[in-house]
């Protein structure tokens, strides 16, 4: 028994109000519950999918993986513990804060917090309406989207996220960042989404390289591209990735890591085999900004 999908992501950010403007005014997600130190955002019928909490790091804070019910949660706990991972069964306070029915937490080999839960809160009585007219975000069986972590020890990272958490390798890309620097990206899936998590040894101190939201339409990407371009916030041009075929661009967030805004990815299907690539993009994704 492994996790089914990515349910939510949390970031620690120095400027919560900048993030509120960014998520609603550039990404087109919808604001949920807000306090002075925290804001939650919706991308679908769920009560929340993204969370920002005030703090100094401007980086990854937690990821929440979903399982189907309490029995599945217990089996994930057993699986983690059998791989030597210390698991905490979270109490009523955090369970209520996340709006779930049951919650476990643990840390990956680098101290990154990973949560596993079941029983998220649905909010069909308050339909998702994008403040910018985004036609929708693809979630459902494939979960929130994906994220990319920078890790220093790939063997330890793969052992945790595949053996203990239960994800499977989709493919790898040997990525030449520039004349001096090359790295290998490992793409992991836990459902039909080509990758929910990618891992790479990347330069820079941030744990989070980027997170990705997948919109329902090609024009959603185009409109978002124009919004980022208008404020000089593009990190790359439009492009299409070699492995998941995502049509996307990368933009800057208020915290220094990037966001990928995409559409049109292909799914991992029955009979999938691991392959490798030499390029991250078929075309485009030319670097025009900094992250
Ligand atoms: Fe991505």
PDB file of C-alpha atoms and ligand atoms in Angstrom:
ATOM      1  CA  UNK A   1       0.000   0.000   0.000  1.00  0.00           C
ATOM      2  CA  UNK A   2       1.431   3.342  -0.978  1.00  0.00           C
ATOM      3  CA  UNK A   3       0.227   6.894  -1.264  1.00  0.00           C
ATOM      4  CA  UNK A   4      -2.355   7.731  -3.952  1.00  0.00           C
ATOM      5  CA  UNK A   5      -1.649  11.332  -4.868  1.00  0.00           C
ATOM      6  CA  UNK A   6      -0.280  14.689  -3.737  1.00  0.00           C
ATOM      7  CA  UNK A   7      -3.039  16.415  -1.800  1.00  0.00           C
ATOM      8  CA  UNK A   8      -1.432  19.674  -0.707  1.00  0.00           C
ATOM      9  CA  UNK A   9       1.773  21.682  -0.476  1.00  0.00           C
ATOM     10  CA  UNK A  10       2.901  24.126   2.205  1.00  0.00           C
ATOM     11  CA  UNK A  11       5.563  26.813   1.861  1.00  0.00           C
ATOM     12  CA  UNK A  12       7.225  28.988   4.498  1.00  0.00           C
ATOM     13  CA  UNK A  13       7.291  32.551   3.175  1.00  0.00           C
ATOM     14  CA  UNK A  14       8.572  35.880   4.461  1.00  0.00           C
ATOM     15  CA  UNK A  15       5.745  37.879   2.878  1.00  0.00           C
ATOM     16  CA  UNK A  16       2.282  36.321   3.216  1.00  0.00           C
ATOM     17  CA  UNK A  17       0.510  39.300   1.662  1.00  0.00           C
ATOM     18  CA  UNK A  18       2.767  39.197  -1.426  1.00  0.00           C
ATOM     19  CA  UNK A  19       1.851  35.530  -1.810  1.00  0.00           C
ATOM     20  CA  UNK A  20      -1.862  36.327  -1.492  1.00  0.00           C
ATOM     21  CA  UNK A  21      -1.553  38.781  -4.383  1.00  0.00           C
ATOM     22  CA  UNK A  22       0.623  36.378  -6.346  1.00  0.00           C
ATOM     23  CA  UNK A  23      -1.552  33.270  -6.080  1.00  0.00           C
ATOM     24  CA  UNK A  24      -4.816  35.063  -6.781  1.00  0.00           C
ATOM     25  CA  UNK A  25      -3.463  37.731  -9.177  1.00  0.00           C
ATOM     26  CA  UNK A  26      -0.971  35.727 -11.243  1.00  0.00           C
ATOM     27  CA  UNK A  27      -1.834  32.038 -10.917  1.00  0.00           C
ATOM     28  CA  UNK A  28      -5.586  32.536 -10.744  1.00  0.00           C
ATOM     29  CA  UNK A  29      -6.169  30.251  -7.769  1.00  0.00           C
ATOM     30  CA  UNK A  30      -8.839  31.132  -5.213  1.00  0.00           C
ATOM     31  CA  UNK A  31      -8.240  32.295  -1.688  1.00  0.00           C
ATOM     32  CA  UNK A  32      -9.461  30.128   1.176  1.00  0.00           C
ATOM     33  CA  UNK A  33      -8.948  30.666   4.904  1.00  0.00           C
ATOM     34  CA  UNK A  34      -6.580  33.506   5.805  1.00  0.00           C
ATOM     35  CA  UNK A  35      -5.017  34.608   9.091  1.00  0.00           C
ATOM     36  CA  UNK A  36      -2.231  37.111   9.667  1.00  0.00           C
ATOM     37  CA  UNK A  37       0.438  34.389   9.613  1.00  0.00           C
ATOM     38  CA  UNK A  38      -1.054  31.937   7.119  1.00  0.00           C
ATOM     39  CA  UNK A  39      -3.069  31.810   3.919  1.00  0.00           C
ATOM     40  CA  UNK A  40      -4.646  28.873   2.158  1.00  0.00           C
ATOM     41  CA  UNK A  41      -5.605  28.655  -1.504  1.00  0.00           C
ATOM     42  CA  UNK A  42      -7.936  26.510  -3.555  1.00  0.00           C
ATOM     43  CA  UNK A  43      -7.486  25.105  -7.060  1.00  0.00           C
ATOM     44  CA  UNK A  44     -10.578  22.872  -7.094  1.00  0.00           C
ATOM     45  CA  UNK A  45     -13.427  21.672  -4.873  1.00  0.00           C
ATOM     46  CA  UNK A  46     -11.116  20.960  -1.944  1.00  0.00           C
ATOM     47  CA  UNK A  47     -11.059  23.324   1.020  1.00  0.00           C
ATOM     48  CA  UNK A  48      -7.396  24.079   0.295  1.00  0.00           C
ATOM     49  CA  UNK A  49      -4.493  22.861  -1.832  1.00  0.00           C
ATOM     50  CA  UNK A  50      -1.705  25.401  -1.210  1.00  0.00           C
ATOM     51  CA  UNK A  51      -0.711  26.961   2.078  1.00  0.00           C
ATOM     52  CA  UNK A  52       1.781  29.699   2.924  1.00  0.00           C
ATOM     53  CA  UNK A  53       2.952  30.219   6.492  1.00  0.00           C
ATOM     54  CA  UNK A  54       4.915  33.259   7.669  1.00  0.00           C
ATOM     55  CA  UNK A  55       8.563  32.425   8.413  1.00  0.00           C
ATOM     56  CA  UNK A  56      12.136  33.160   7.347  1.00  0.00           C
ATOM     57  CA  UNK A  57      13.066  30.377   4.921  1.00  0.00           C
ATOM     58  CA  UNK A  58      11.104  31.187   1.721  1.00  0.00           C
ATOM     59  CA  UNK A  59      11.155  27.486   0.936  1.00  0.00           C
ATOM     60  CA  UNK A  60       9.374  24.136   1.170  1.00  0.00           C
ATOM     61  CA  UNK A  61       7.554  23.537   4.444  1.00  0.00           C
ATOM     62  CA  UNK A  62       5.579  20.306   3.874  1.00  0.00           C
ATOM     63  CA  UNK A  63       3.896  18.098   1.304  1.00  0.00           C
ATOM     64  CA  UNK A  64       0.720  16.155   2.087  1.00  0.00           C
ATOM     65  CA  UNK A  65       0.063  12.805   0.402  1.00  0.00           C
ATOM     66  CA  UNK A  66      -3.417  11.333   0.289  1.00  0.00           C
ATOM     67  CA  UNK A  67      -4.545   7.767   0.934  1.00  0.00           C
ATOM     68  CA  UNK A  68      -8.050   6.359   0.635  1.00  0.00           C
ATOM     69  CA  UNK A  69      -9.050   5.681   4.247  1.00  0.00           C
ATOM     70  CA  UNK A  70      -7.910   4.965   7.805  1.00  0.00           C
ATOM     71  CA  UNK A  71      -6.829   1.395   7.025  1.00  0.00           C
ATOM     72  CA  UNK A  72      -4.675   2.605   4.147  1.00  0.00           C
ATOM     73  CA  UNK A  73      -3.152   5.234   6.434  1.00  0.00           C
ATOM     74  CA  UNK A  74      -2.224   2.556   8.955  1.00  0.00           C
ATOM     75  CA  UNK A  75      -0.661   0.418   6.208  1.00  0.00           C
ATOM     76  CA  UNK A  76       1.439   3.376   5.039  1.00  0.00           C
ATOM     77  CA  UNK A  77       2.568   3.873   8.641  1.00  0.00           C
ATOM     78  CA  UNK A  78       3.597   0.205   8.825  1.00  0.00           C
ATOM     79  CA  UNK A  79       5.419   0.449   5.519  1.00  0.00           C
ATOM     80  CA  UNK A  80       7.341   3.577   6.595  1.00  0.00           C
ATOM     81  CA  UNK A  81       8.272   2.044   9.951  1.00  0.00           C
ATOM     82  CA  UNK A  82       9.413  -1.173   8.295  1.00  0.00           C
ATOM     83  CA  UNK A  83      11.909   0.980   6.357  1.00  0.00           C
ATOM     84  CA  UNK A  84      13.187   2.558   9.554  1.00  0.00           C
ATOM     85  CA  UNK A  85      11.303   5.845   9.166  1.00  0.00           C
ATOM     86  CA  UNK A  86      10.131   7.446  12.398  1.00  0.00           C
ATOM     87  CA  UNK A  87       6.426   8.232  12.072  1.00  0.00           C
ATOM     88  CA  UNK A  88       4.361  10.573  14.242  1.00  0.00           C
ATOM     89  CA  UNK A  89       0.596  10.110  14.451  1.00  0.00           C
ATOM     90  CA  UNK A  90      -0.587  13.718  14.589  1.00  0.00           C
ATOM     91  CA  UNK A  91      -3.092  14.828  17.192  1.00  0.00           C
ATOM     92  CA  UNK A  92      -6.405  16.630  17.018  1.00  0.00           C
ATOM     93  CA  UNK A  93      -4.953  20.147  16.692  1.00  0.00           C
ATOM     94  CA  UNK A  94      -3.035  19.574  13.467  1.00  0.00           C
ATOM     95  CA  UNK A  95      -5.710  17.212  12.126  1.00  0.00           C
ATOM     96  CA  UNK A  96      -8.226  20.054  12.525  1.00  0.00           C
ATOM     97  CA  UNK A  97      -5.844  22.623  11.050  1.00  0.00           C
ATOM     98  CA  UNK A  98      -5.354  20.518   7.911  1.00  0.00           C
ATOM     99  CA  UNK A  99      -9.081  19.744   7.755  1.00  0.00           C
ATOM    100  CA  UNK A 100      -8.536  15.986   7.463  1.00  0.00           C
ATOM    101  CA  UNK A 101      -9.675  12.907   9.376  1.00  0.00           C
ATOM    102  CA  UNK A 102      -6.304  11.299  10.074  1.00  0.00           C
ATOM    103  CA  UNK A 103      -2.717  12.466   9.668  1.00  0.00           C
ATOM    104  CA  UNK A 104       0.809  11.062   9.921  1.00  0.00           C
ATOM    105  CA  UNK A 105       4.046  12.965   9.610  1.00  0.00           C
ATOM    106  CA  UNK A 106       7.656  11.970   9.040  1.00  0.00           C
ATOM    107  CA  UNK A 107      10.824  13.466   7.599  1.00  0.00           C
ATOM    108  CA  UNK A 108      12.698  12.486   4.453  1.00  0.00           C
ATOM    109  CA  UNK A 109      16.481  11.856   4.796  1.00  0.00           C
ATOM    110  CA  UNK A 110      17.141  15.606   4.484  1.00  0.00           C
ATOM    111  CA  UNK A 111      14.686  16.705   7.163  1.00  0.00           C
ATOM    112  CA  UNK A 112      11.931  17.714   4.733  1.00  0.00           C
ATOM    113  CA  UNK A 113       8.548  17.252   6.370  1.00  0.00           C
ATOM    114  CA  UNK A 114       6.245  14.751   4.640  1.00  0.00           C
ATOM    115  CA  UNK A 115       2.631  14.254   5.718  1.00  0.00           C
ATOM    116  CA  UNK A 116       0.239  11.444   4.820  1.00  0.00           C
ATOM    117  CA  UNK A 117      -3.483  11.817   5.457  1.00  0.00           C
ATOM    118  CA  UNK A 118      -6.956  10.660   4.585  1.00  0.00           C
ATOM    119  CA  UNK A 119     -10.296  12.444   4.699  1.00  0.00           C
ATOM    120  CA  UNK A 120      -9.695  15.927   3.252  1.00  0.00           C
ATOM    121  CA  UNK A 121     -12.459  18.547   3.427  1.00  0.00           C
ATOM    122  CA  UNK A 122     -14.534  19.051   0.272  1.00  0.00           C
ATOM    123  CA  UNK A 123     -16.170  22.423  -0.373  1.00  0.00           C
ATOM    124  CA  UNK A 124     -18.684  21.820  -3.159  1.00  0.00           C
ATOM    125  CA  UNK A 125     -21.053  24.336  -1.531  1.00  0.00           C
ATOM    126  CA  UNK A 126     -18.531  27.041  -2.429  1.00  0.00           C
ATOM    127  CA  UNK A 127     -17.633  26.219  -6.040  1.00  0.00           C
ATOM    128  CA  UNK A 128     -14.106  26.888  -7.223  1.00  0.00           C
ATOM    129  CA  UNK A 129     -14.126  30.105  -9.235  1.00  0.00           C
ATOM    130  CA  UNK A 130     -10.817  31.413 -10.535  1.00  0.00           C
ATOM    131  CA  UNK A 131     -10.483  35.163  -9.885  1.00  0.00           C
ATOM    132  CA  UNK A 132      -8.721  35.422 -13.271  1.00  0.00           C
ATOM    133  CA  UNK A 133     -10.975  33.157 -15.288  1.00  0.00           C
ATOM    134  CA  UNK A 134      -8.619  30.171 -15.407  1.00  0.00           C
ATOM    135  CA  UNK A 135     -10.853  27.444 -16.824  1.00  0.00           C
ATOM    136  CA  UNK A 136      -9.744  25.013 -14.124  1.00  0.00           C
ATOM    137  CA  UNK A 137      -6.806  23.137 -12.676  1.00  0.00           C
ATOM    138  CA  UNK A 138      -6.314  19.432 -13.328  1.00  0.00           C
ATOM    139  CA  UNK A 139      -6.360  17.665  -9.973  1.00  0.00           C
ATOM    140  CA  UNK A 140      -8.729  14.744  -9.262  1.00  0.00           C
ATOM    141  CA  UNK A 141      -7.034  11.325  -9.411  1.00  0.00           C
ATOM    142  CA  UNK A 142      -3.716  13.015 -10.237  1.00  0.00           C
ATOM    143  CA  UNK A 143      -3.682  15.287  -7.211  1.00  0.00           C
ATOM    144  CA  UNK A 144      -2.533  18.881  -6.850  1.00  0.00           C
ATOM    145  CA  UNK A 145       0.357  18.885  -9.314  1.00  0.00           C
ATOM    146  CA  UNK A 146       4.074  18.256  -8.891  1.00  0.00           C
ATOM    147  CA  UNK A 147       7.117  19.667  -7.158  1.00  0.00           C
ATOM    148  CA  UNK A 148      10.872  19.357  -7.528  1.00  0.00           C
ATOM    149  CA  UNK A 149      13.221  19.010  -4.589  1.00  0.00           C
ATOM    150  CA  UNK A 150      16.960  19.580  -4.572  1.00  0.00           C
ATOM    151  CA  UNK A 151      18.646  16.718  -2.713  1.00  0.00           C
ATOM    152  CA  UNK A 152      22.318  16.131  -1.985  1.00  0.00           C
ATOM    153  CA  UNK A 153      22.207  12.318  -1.725  1.00  0.00           C
ATOM    154  CA  UNK A 154      20.215  10.721  -4.558  1.00  0.00           C
ATOM    155  CA  UNK A 155      20.506   7.144  -3.254  1.00  0.00           C
ATOM    156  CA  UNK A 156      19.005   8.167   0.083  1.00  0.00           C
ATOM    157  CA  UNK A 157      16.320  10.262  -1.643  1.00  0.00           C
ATOM    158  CA  UNK A 158      15.245   7.462  -4.000  1.00  0.00           C
ATOM    159  CA  UNK A 159      15.274   4.900  -1.211  1.00  0.00           C
ATOM    160  CA  UNK A 160      12.920   7.050   0.868  1.00  0.00           C
ATOM    161  CA  UNK A 161      10.518   8.190  -1.849  1.00  0.00           C
ATOM    162  CA  UNK A 162      10.313   4.872  -3.722  1.00  0.00           C
ATOM    163  CA  UNK A 163      10.959   2.083  -1.174  1.00  0.00           C
ATOM    164  CA  UNK A 164       9.400   3.728   1.897  1.00  0.00           C
ATOM    165  CA  UNK A 165       6.786   6.119   0.447  1.00  0.00           C
ATOM    166  CA  UNK A 166       6.029   3.860  -2.522  1.00  0.00           C
ATOM    167  CA  UNK A 167       6.440   6.030  -5.620  1.00  0.00           C
ATOM    168  CA  UNK A 168       7.784   4.589  -8.878  1.00  0.00           C
ATOM    169  CA  UNK A 169      10.412   5.924 -11.239  1.00  0.00           C
ATOM    170  CA  UNK A 170       8.959   7.292 -14.503  1.00  0.00           C
ATOM    171  CA  UNK A 171      12.206   8.275 -16.226  1.00  0.00           C
ATOM    172  CA  UNK A 172      15.358  10.312 -15.833  1.00  0.00           C
ATOM    173  CA  UNK A 173      16.808  13.315 -17.648  1.00  0.00           C
ATOM    174  CA  UNK A 174      20.514  14.013 -17.838  1.00  0.00           C
ATOM    175  CA  UNK A 175      20.344  17.797 -17.802  1.00  0.00           C
ATOM    176  CA  UNK A 176      23.205  19.987 -18.892  1.00  0.00           C
ATOM    177  CA  UNK A 177      22.510  23.307 -17.158  1.00  0.00           C
ATOM    178  CA  UNK A 178      25.555  25.000 -18.715  1.00  0.00           C
ATOM    179  CA  UNK A 179      29.068  24.190 -19.964  1.00  0.00           C
ATOM    180  CA  UNK A 180      30.317  23.333 -16.470  1.00  0.00           C
ATOM    181  CA  UNK A 181      27.240  21.940 -14.763  1.00  0.00           C
ATOM    182  CA  UNK A 182      25.263  18.743 -15.386  1.00  0.00           C
ATOM    183  CA  UNK A 183      22.792  16.930 -13.155  1.00  0.00           C
ATOM    184  CA  UNK A 184      20.387  14.002 -13.389  1.00  0.00           C
ATOM    185  CA  UNK A 185      16.703  14.551 -12.659  1.00  0.00           C
ATOM    186  CA  UNK A 186      14.685  11.574 -11.346  1.00  0.00           C
ATOM    187  CA  UNK A 187      10.927  11.723 -12.001  1.00  0.00           C
ATOM    188  CA  UNK A 188       8.586   9.756  -9.732  1.00  0.00           C
ATOM    189  CA  UNK A 189       4.888   8.925 -10.087  1.00  0.00           C
ATOM    190  CA  UNK A 190       2.215   7.539  -7.777  1.00  0.00           C
ATOM    191  CA  UNK A 191      -0.776   7.736 -10.205  1.00  0.00           C
ATOM    192  CA  UNK A 192      -1.361   8.651 -13.850  1.00  0.00           C
ATOM    193  CA  UNK A 193       0.368  12.024 -13.496  1.00  0.00           C
ATOM    194  CA  UNK A 194       3.765  11.584 -15.160  1.00  0.00           C
ATOM    195  CA  UNK A 195       5.536  12.880 -12.082  1.00  0.00           C
ATOM    196  CA  UNK A 196       4.310  14.072  -8.732  1.00  0.00           C
ATOM    197  CA  UNK A 197       7.847  14.573  -7.433  1.00  0.00           C
ATOM    198  CA  UNK A 198      11.173  15.055  -9.178  1.00  0.00           C
ATOM    199  CA  UNK A 199      14.532  14.894  -7.421  1.00  0.00           C
ATOM    200  CA  UNK A 200      17.858  16.361  -8.476  1.00  0.00           C
ATOM    201  CA  UNK A 201      21.112  17.586  -7.045  1.00  0.00           C
ATOM    202  CA  UNK A 202      20.807  21.257  -7.923  1.00  0.00           C
ATOM    203  CA  UNK A 203      22.931  24.319  -7.194  1.00  0.00           C
ATOM    204  CA  UNK A 204      21.684  26.823  -4.628  1.00  0.00           C
ATOM    205  CA  UNK A 205      20.527  26.520  -1.048  1.00  0.00           C
ATOM    206  CA  UNK A 206      16.780  26.137  -1.621  1.00  0.00           C
ATOM    207  CA  UNK A 207      15.151  22.757  -1.067  1.00  0.00           C
ATOM    208  CA  UNK A 208      12.317  23.571  -3.487  1.00  0.00           C
ATOM    209  CA  UNK A 209      13.196  24.221  -7.126  1.00  0.00           C
ATOM    210  CA  UNK A 210       9.610  24.696  -8.323  1.00  0.00           C
ATOM    211  CA  UNK A 211       6.054  23.485  -8.006  1.00  0.00           C
ATOM    212  CA  UNK A 212       3.669  22.958 -10.911  1.00  0.00           C
ATOM    213  CA  UNK A 213      -0.016  23.615 -11.445  1.00  0.00           C
ATOM    214  CA  UNK A 214      -1.657  22.113 -14.537  1.00  0.00           C
ATOM    215  CA  UNK A 215      -4.459  24.110 -16.072  1.00  0.00           C
ATOM    216  CA  UNK A 216      -7.300  22.710 -18.150  1.00  0.00           C
ATOM    217  CA  UNK A 217      -6.652  24.752 -21.292  1.00  0.00           C
ATOM    218  CA  UNK A 218      -3.899  25.907 -23.616  1.00  0.00           C
ATOM    219  CA  UNK A 219      -5.185  29.488 -23.406  1.00  0.00           C
ATOM    220  CA  UNK A 220      -4.915  29.362 -19.592  1.00  0.00           C
ATOM    221  CA  UNK A 221      -1.147  28.974 -20.068  1.00  0.00           C
ATOM    222  CA  UNK A 222      -1.063  31.795 -22.604  1.00  0.00           C
ATOM    223  CA  UNK A 223      -2.981  34.212 -20.384  1.00  0.00           C
ATOM    224  CA  UNK A 224      -0.763  33.317 -17.397  1.00  0.00           C
ATOM    225  CA  UNK A 225       2.334  33.803 -19.546  1.00  0.00           C
ATOM    226  CA  UNK A 226       1.171  37.317 -20.426  1.00  0.00           C
ATOM    227  CA  UNK A 227       0.499  38.142 -16.750  1.00  0.00           C
ATOM    228  CA  UNK A 228       4.021  37.089 -15.722  1.00  0.00           C
ATOM    229  CA  UNK A 229       5.576  38.782 -18.742  1.00  0.00           C
ATOM    230  CA  UNK A 230       3.796  42.057 -17.970  1.00  0.00           C
ATOM    231  CA  UNK A 231       5.589  42.221 -14.630  1.00  0.00           C
ATOM    232  CA  UNK A 232       8.992  40.939 -15.766  1.00  0.00           C
ATOM    233  CA  UNK A 233       8.434  37.744 -13.759  1.00  0.00           C
ATOM    234  CA  UNK A 234       9.140  35.126 -16.431  1.00  0.00           C
ATOM    235  CA  UNK A 235      11.878  32.604 -15.651  1.00  0.00           C
ATOM    236  CA  UNK A 236      11.605  30.773 -18.983  1.00  0.00           C
ATOM    237  CA  UNK A 237       9.835  31.119 -22.288  1.00  0.00           C
ATOM    238  CA  UNK A 238       7.044  28.750 -23.280  1.00  0.00           C
ATOM    239  CA  UNK A 239       8.192  25.212 -24.046  1.00  0.00           C
ATOM    240  CA  UNK A 240       7.288  21.547 -24.112  1.00  0.00           C
ATOM    241  CA  UNK A 241       9.051  19.027 -21.882  1.00  0.00           C
ATOM    242  CA  UNK A 242      10.568  15.890 -23.360  1.00  0.00           C
ATOM    243  CA  UNK A 243       9.269  13.426 -20.786  1.00  0.00           C
ATOM    244  CA  UNK A 244       5.763  14.470 -19.672  1.00  0.00           C
ATOM    245  CA  UNK A 245       5.094  16.546 -22.834  1.00  0.00           C
ATOM    246  CA  UNK A 246       3.881  19.410 -20.621  1.00  0.00           C
ATOM    247  CA  UNK A 247       3.324  22.677 -22.505  1.00  0.00           C
ATOM    248  CA  UNK A 248       4.388  25.244 -19.923  1.00  0.00           C
ATOM    249  CA  UNK A 249       6.503  28.151 -18.788  1.00  0.00           C
ATOM    250  CA  UNK A 250       8.244  28.936 -15.515  1.00  0.00           C
ATOM    251  CA  UNK A 251       7.673  32.102 -13.524  1.00  0.00           C
ATOM    252  CA  UNK A 252       9.115  33.634 -10.380  1.00  0.00           C
ATOM    253  CA  UNK A 253       7.294  33.424  -7.045  1.00  0.00           C
ATOM    254  CA  UNK A 254       7.711  35.958  -4.197  1.00  0.00           C
ATOM    255  CA  UNK A 255       9.970  33.416  -2.415  1.00  0.00           C
ATOM    256  CA  UNK A 256      12.712  32.896  -5.007  1.00  0.00           C
ATOM    257  CA  UNK A 257      11.735  29.402  -6.121  1.00  0.00           C
ATOM    258  CA  UNK A 258       9.782  29.024  -9.355  1.00  0.00           C
ATOM    259  CA  UNK A 259       6.315  27.967 -10.406  1.00  0.00           C
ATOM    260  CA  UNK A 260       5.607  25.993 -13.579  1.00  0.00           C
ATOM    261  CA  UNK A 261       2.244  26.746 -15.178  1.00  0.00           C
ATOM    262  CA  UNK A 262       1.311  24.012 -17.634  1.00  0.00           C
ATOM    263  CA  UNK A 263      -1.237  22.235 -19.784  1.00  0.00           C
ATOM    264  CA  UNK A 264      -1.465  19.129 -21.935  1.00  0.00           C
ATOM    265  CA  UNK A 265       0.825  16.643 -20.199  1.00  0.00           C
ATOM    266  CA  UNK A 266       0.664  12.972 -21.082  1.00  0.00           C
ATOM    267  CA  UNK A 267      -0.094  10.328 -18.468  1.00  0.00           C
ATOM    268  CA  UNK A 268       1.857   7.317 -17.268  1.00  0.00           C
ATOM    269  CA  UNK A 269      -0.046   4.306 -18.588  1.00  0.00           C
ATOM    270  CA  UNK A 270      -0.070   0.551 -18.108  1.00  0.00           C
ATOM    271  CA  UNK A 271       3.043  -0.941 -19.641  1.00  0.00           C
ATOM    272  CA  UNK A 272       5.165   2.141 -18.959  1.00  0.00           C
ATOM    273  CA  UNK A 273       8.917   1.521 -19.006  1.00  0.00           C
ATOM    274  CA  UNK A 274      11.633   3.727 -17.579  1.00  0.00           C
ATOM    275  CA  UNK A 275      13.575   5.616 -20.256  1.00  0.00           C
ATOM    276  CA  UNK A 276      16.194   8.358 -20.233  1.00  0.00           C
ATOM    277  CA  UNK A 277      16.487  11.695 -21.989  1.00  0.00           C
ATOM    278  CA  UNK A 278      19.358  14.032 -22.793  1.00  0.00           C
ATOM    279  CA  UNK A 279      17.223  17.189 -22.931  1.00  0.00           C
ATOM    280  CA  UNK A 280      14.568  18.632 -20.634  1.00  0.00           C
ATOM    281  CA  UNK A 281      12.580  20.202 -23.453  1.00  0.00           C
ATOM    282  CA  UNK A 282      11.570  19.336 -26.999  1.00  0.00           C
ATOM    283  CA  UNK A 283      11.518  23.065 -27.731  1.00  0.00           C
ATOM    284  CA  UNK A 284      11.437  26.315 -25.754  1.00  0.00           C
ATOM    285  CA  UNK A 285      11.844  26.773 -21.990  1.00  0.00           C
ATOM    286  CA  UNK A 286      14.680  29.171 -22.704  1.00  0.00           C
ATOM    287  CA  UNK A 287      15.980  30.804 -19.557  1.00  0.00           C
ATOM    288  CA  UNK A 288      15.051  34.487 -19.466  1.00  0.00           C
ATOM    289  CA  UNK A 289      15.017  35.151 -15.721  1.00  0.00           C
ATOM    290  CA  UNK A 290      16.587  34.028 -12.494  1.00  0.00           C
ATOM    291  CA  UNK A 291      15.484  31.556  -9.868  1.00  0.00           C
TER     292      UNK A 291
HETATM  293 FE1  LIG B   1       8.001  20.808 -13.444  1.00  0.00          FE
END
